[in-house]
Amino acid sequence: MSDEPDGEGTRTRPEQVSQDPATGLTTGALARRLGVSPTTLRSWDRRYGIGPAVRADGRHRRWTPRDIAVLEAMCRLTSAGVPPAEAARAAKGRASPEQGGDPLPSATPRARSRAAGTLPLGDVRQECRGLARAAVRLDAPAVEEQLTAAVDTHGLAVAWQEVMVPTLHAVGRKWASSGDRYVEVEHLLSWHMSTALRRRTLPPARHGDALGPGPVVLACVPGEQHTLALEALNAGLSELRLPTRMFGSAVPAEALTAAVERTGPAAVVLWAQARSTASLPLARHVAGAQWGVKGARRRPLVMLGGPGWLGRSGHGMLRPTAFEDALDTLAGLYAAEPPVTPAHGPA
């Protein structure tokens, strides 16, 4: 079989994925390894001179270990938001002062970009582009580093709303438009986002006054597995030192009712990602729960979160318009000051 030529649209066969020690990787095999398209590799070669050392028969590209090291550096830099031309210069110079190259350039944190790599991101923060590229490459260390940097730099609320959510939505759109592809990207990204959020979640706060408001109960409705938004809200409430009880995904109706009766919560946040899981009868049942002595009965505030509730008439229940709206509302139940962005940096 012949190897992949430089022409567009030619696909590499599975047997070409392994590297021939004498000649190196084919373009298709290297593209799969890095998580970029063959067209991107050819474009970088043409524009920035980052090309293979070997061209068999003058047509077929073969990438040596040194070529691959340069491209891996290029991918890391562009994932961090460094402009490609600048990243190419640093990658070719080995990006290390002790090796005679220039220092690594840094990305501009507040820059925005309409470029999306392989994902439909649109007009978003520069960090979204880098995070998306790292996720598509399944580069777990880079994903973790970029999520940690986003939270430390911008704070939890901004990192969630302007970095994590847009990137997740882009992966979801790509998944929906390409069959079963990119499922592994969403799973990897979700796992590391969950890890980043839990690292910012402080130990549960206690509410010493038994007569005061109880905790905030956070639960996905039965059949709902998407917990990331609740994890973000739980982390945000913990930073405000407000008491919470996080129950996670797919809480059975009976278990949810029992939890409400046992904890006497100030509020119950019910998350539904899909209309098929959003149950207004259950929400009304929770809203009608009562506890306390006669004449001083209490009921929880019910907050409906997630797109599954759109178009549903939840009379007497709250529908926050944004993450910070939910934090403001819940903090108000404890006679707290409006949420203040915590000091940036590791908790």
XYZ file of C-alpha atoms in Angstrom:
347
model
C 0.000 0.000 0.000
C 1.212 3.539 -0.726
C 1.456 6.066 2.113
C -0.586 9.234 2.402
C 0.311 11.806 -0.290
C 0.175 15.530 0.280
C -3.123 15.930 -1.563
C -6.277 16.842 0.357
C -8.863 14.275 1.402
C -6.665 11.144 1.282
C -7.223 8.931 4.297
C -4.526 6.898 6.030
C -5.168 3.223 6.577
C -4.990 1.774 10.131
C -1.752 -0.087 9.382
C -0.054 3.274 8.740
C -0.579 4.473 12.316
C 2.540 2.818 13.696
C 5.872 4.548 13.216
C 8.566 3.113 10.949
C 11.808 3.687 12.887
C 13.659 4.451 9.651
C 11.280 6.989 8.142
C 8.952 8.259 10.881
C 5.216 8.848 11.045
C 2.924 9.585 8.132
C 0.946 12.815 8.211
C -2.312 11.001 8.892
C -0.875 9.041 11.804
C 0.682 12.155 13.313
C -2.549 14.126 12.902
C -4.451 11.484 14.863
C -1.764 11.439 17.544
C -1.885 15.228 17.996
C -5.635 15.633 17.567
C -5.385 18.051 14.650
C -6.289 17.625 11.000
C -3.744 16.715 8.287
C -4.706 19.989 6.607
C -3.577 21.876 9.712
C -0.173 20.162 9.642
C 0.272 21.030 5.976
C -0.806 24.601 6.651
C 1.712 24.969 9.489
C 4.435 23.616 7.201
C 3.508 26.047 4.417
C 3.037 29.127 6.611
C 5.548 28.703 9.412
C 8.122 26.227 8.103
C 7.246 23.503 10.609
C 7.535 20.580 8.248
C 8.843 17.038 8.093
C 12.517 16.299 7.733
C 11.849 13.450 5.293
C 9.761 13.509 2.127
C 9.864 10.066 0.536
C 9.824 10.181 -3.258
C 9.401 13.943 -3.011
C 5.704 13.550 -2.186
C 5.082 11.542 0.974
C 5.774 13.248 4.258
C 7.523 11.396 7.078
C 7.771 13.015 10.490
C 10.804 12.198 12.651
C 10.847 12.256 16.486
C 12.406 15.730 16.377
C 9.650 16.945 14.024
C 7.048 15.491 16.377
C 8.584 17.188 19.421
C 8.390 20.559 17.657
C 4.749 19.979 16.704
C 3.831 18.883 20.219
C 5.280 22.154 21.500
C 3.319 24.020 18.806
C 0.085 22.326 19.916
C 0.683 23.108 23.583
C 1.299 26.771 22.831
C -1.675 27.234 20.517
C -3.856 25.419 23.051
C -2.834 28.041 25.585
C -3.976 30.762 23.186
C -0.610 31.810 21.764
C -0.933 33.068 18.144
C 0.271 30.388 15.695
C 3.122 32.441 14.195
C 4.526 33.226 17.634
C 4.009 29.629 18.772
C 5.864 28.349 15.703
C 8.890 30.524 16.394
C 9.024 29.343 19.999
C 8.484 25.680 19.070
C 11.254 25.715 16.466
C 13.577 27.375 18.969
C 12.783 24.529 21.379
C 11.083 27.141 23.601
C 13.748 26.890 26.284
C 16.297 29.575 27.282
C 18.876 26.988 28.343
C 18.692 25.423 24.882
C 19.254 28.744 23.214
C 15.625 29.327 22.278
C 13.276 32.109 23.256
C 11.121 31.841 26.395
C 7.605 30.511 25.956
C 5.209 33.312 25.016
C 2.151 33.671 27.201
C -1.452 33.931 26.112
C -3.483 37.063 26.726
C -6.106 35.905 29.266
C -8.836 38.316 28.268
C -8.394 38.031 24.526
C -11.335 36.672 22.597
C -11.312 34.643 19.439
C -13.739 33.540 16.776
C -11.454 30.717 15.722
C -12.557 27.354 17.036
C -10.146 24.774 15.757
C -12.324 21.717 15.193
C -15.176 22.845 17.458
C -17.889 25.485 16.754
C -17.056 27.915 19.553
C -17.986 31.288 18.054
C -17.071 34.527 19.863
C -15.626 33.327 23.156
C -12.713 33.860 25.491
C -9.328 32.821 24.184
C -9.138 30.146 26.899
C -12.081 28.307 25.319
C -10.165 27.737 22.104
C -7.172 26.327 23.943
C -9.348 24.154 26.169
C -11.283 22.814 23.178
C -8.116 21.932 21.286
C -6.635 20.152 24.290
C -9.879 18.215 24.802
C -10.057 17.135 21.142
C -6.452 15.890 21.419
C -7.486 14.048 24.618
C -4.560 15.834 26.263
C -5.659 15.347 29.885
C -2.718 17.201 31.505
C -3.324 20.258 29.314
C -7.081 20.191 30.012
C -6.454 20.055 33.752
C -3.851 22.816 33.656
C -6.074 25.136 31.640
C -9.131 24.580 33.834
C -7.101 25.246 36.974
C -5.617 28.387 35.436
C -9.057 29.654 34.366
C -10.507 29.278 37.861
C -7.448 30.752 39.573
C -7.272 33.689 37.153
C -10.926 34.613 36.758
C -12.664 33.107 39.770
C -15.211 30.324 39.841
C -18.216 32.178 38.402
C -16.434 33.562 35.323
C -14.512 30.351 34.719
C -17.748 28.357 34.777
C -19.904 30.715 32.717
C -17.362 31.975 30.181
C -14.871 29.127 29.812
C -16.353 25.777 30.837
C -19.948 26.158 29.626
C -19.148 27.493 26.116
C -16.595 24.732 25.575
C -19.010 22.042 26.749
C -21.732 23.395 24.471
C -19.341 23.363 21.513
C -18.465 19.724 22.163
C -22.161 18.894 22.445
C -22.942 20.584 19.133
C -20.074 18.771 17.449
C -21.267 15.475 18.878
C -24.831 16.090 17.697
C -23.685 16.961 14.183
C -21.224 14.109 13.708
C -23.010 10.991 14.873
C -21.267 9.176 17.682
C -17.943 10.988 17.279
C -16.541 13.206 20.032
C -18.336 11.325 22.819
C -14.937 10.537 24.331
C -14.033 14.240 24.179
C -17.136 15.212 26.148
C -16.503 12.535 28.754
C -12.884 13.584 29.251
C -13.801 17.268 29.436
C -16.688 16.670 31.861
C -14.519 14.567 34.154
C -11.822 17.208 34.427
C -14.346 20.018 34.859
C -15.909 18.067 37.716
C -12.467 17.612 39.254
C -11.705 21.335 38.959
C -15.034 22.277 40.543
C -14.653 19.871 43.436
C -11.195 21.199 44.157
C -12.794 24.604 44.681
C -15.546 23.206 46.905
C -14.871 23.893 50.568
C -16.030 21.490 53.303
C -19.779 21.803 53.958
C -20.630 24.737 56.199
C -22.652 24.098 59.350
C -25.728 26.098 60.319
C -25.696 26.207 64.089
C -29.065 27.868 64.634
C -31.678 25.102 64.448
C -34.384 27.766 64.081
C -32.647 29.426 61.164
C -32.829 28.429 57.525
C -31.684 24.931 56.692
C -29.211 24.006 53.954
C -29.628 24.270 50.202
C -30.464 20.856 48.762
C -29.095 20.294 45.259
C -30.406 17.341 43.272
C -30.953 16.155 39.728
C -34.487 14.969 39.062
C -35.064 11.228 38.488
C -33.453 10.036 35.266
C -31.151 13.066 34.982
C -27.412 12.323 34.927
C -25.971 15.773 34.183
C -24.527 17.129 37.431
C -21.879 19.668 36.370
C -24.085 22.741 36.787
C -25.077 21.613 40.276
C -21.433 20.942 41.107
C -20.579 24.492 40.033
C -23.412 25.928 42.136
C -22.379 23.791 45.110
C -18.816 25.089 44.793
C -20.051 28.674 44.564
C -22.239 28.308 47.653
C -19.377 26.716 49.566
C -17.164 29.722 48.781
C -19.838 31.868 50.405
C -19.796 29.490 53.389
C -23.469 28.619 52.929
C -24.650 25.151 53.990
C -25.496 22.705 51.225
C -26.474 19.085 50.769
C -25.403 17.786 47.364
C -27.241 14.629 46.214
C -26.030 14.497 42.623
C -27.555 12.657 39.701
C -30.898 10.915 39.204
C -32.270 11.195 42.744
C -35.393 9.003 43.066
C -38.547 10.918 43.958
C -39.004 9.071 47.252
C -35.387 9.709 48.256
C -35.669 13.390 47.379
C -38.821 13.739 49.465
C -37.164 11.981 52.401
C -34.100 14.242 52.144
C -36.270 17.362 52.179
C -38.210 16.162 55.211
C -35.049 15.261 57.116
C -33.000 18.389 56.365
C -35.668 21.111 56.391
C -33.887 23.013 53.624
C -34.093 26.718 52.954
C -34.146 25.911 49.252
C -34.196 22.956 46.896
C -32.505 23.267 43.503
C -33.847 20.752 40.974
C -31.807 20.285 37.808
C -33.277 18.941 34.552
C -31.183 18.956 31.394
C -33.910 17.463 29.186
C -37.645 18.098 28.952
C -38.221 14.372 29.303
C -36.864 14.436 32.867
C -38.392 17.739 34.044
C -41.358 16.780 36.219
C -43.528 19.658 37.421
C -45.633 17.362 39.651
C -42.466 16.386 41.507
C -41.364 20.013 41.799
C -44.796 20.992 43.160
C -44.672 18.115 45.612
C -41.311 19.299 46.917
C -42.533 22.896 47.103
C -45.498 21.742 49.192
C -43.402 19.964 51.797
C -43.820 21.353 55.347
C -42.083 20.894 58.669
C -41.887 22.564 62.073
C -44.323 23.129 64.894
C -47.927 24.093 64.292
C -48.238 27.786 63.600
C -44.640 28.022 62.474
C -44.586 25.661 59.541
C -41.895 26.145 56.945
C -41.627 25.332 53.264
C -38.623 25.322 50.989
C -38.001 27.697 48.159
C -37.833 25.619 44.974
C -35.451 26.710 42.240
C -35.692 25.082 38.804
C -32.418 24.852 36.919
C -31.557 23.571 33.468
C -33.010 23.786 29.949
C -35.444 20.962 30.654
C -37.743 23.387 32.476
C -38.042 25.830 29.565
C -41.652 26.391 28.648
C -42.888 24.792 31.857
C -45.088 26.885 34.132
C -43.579 26.541 37.581
C -45.879 28.910 39.492
C -44.240 30.092 42.704
C -40.890 28.539 41.776
C -37.801 30.453 40.770
C -35.976 30.201 37.444
C -32.590 31.958 37.707
C -31.363 33.482 34.471
C -27.665 32.920 35.185
C -25.241 31.293 37.580
C -24.667 34.482 39.570
C -28.430 35.109 39.789
C -28.812 31.749 41.491
C -26.020 32.576 43.942
C -27.532 35.993 44.729
C -30.980 34.527 45.372
C -29.793 31.684 47.558
C -27.433 33.924 49.543
C -30.351 36.260 50.225
C -32.140 33.474 52.084
C -29.440 33.607 54.741
C -29.552 37.384 55.108
C -26.082 37.424 53.597
C -24.463 40.205 51.696
C -24.560 39.842 47.911
C -21.977 37.294 46.828
C -18.482 38.731 46.638
C -16.011 37.204 44.231
C -13.541 35.276 46.406
C -9.854 36.081 46.277
C -8.327 34.427 43.257
C -5.775 31.720 43.687
C -5.831 28.230 45.157
C -8.329 27.688 47.941
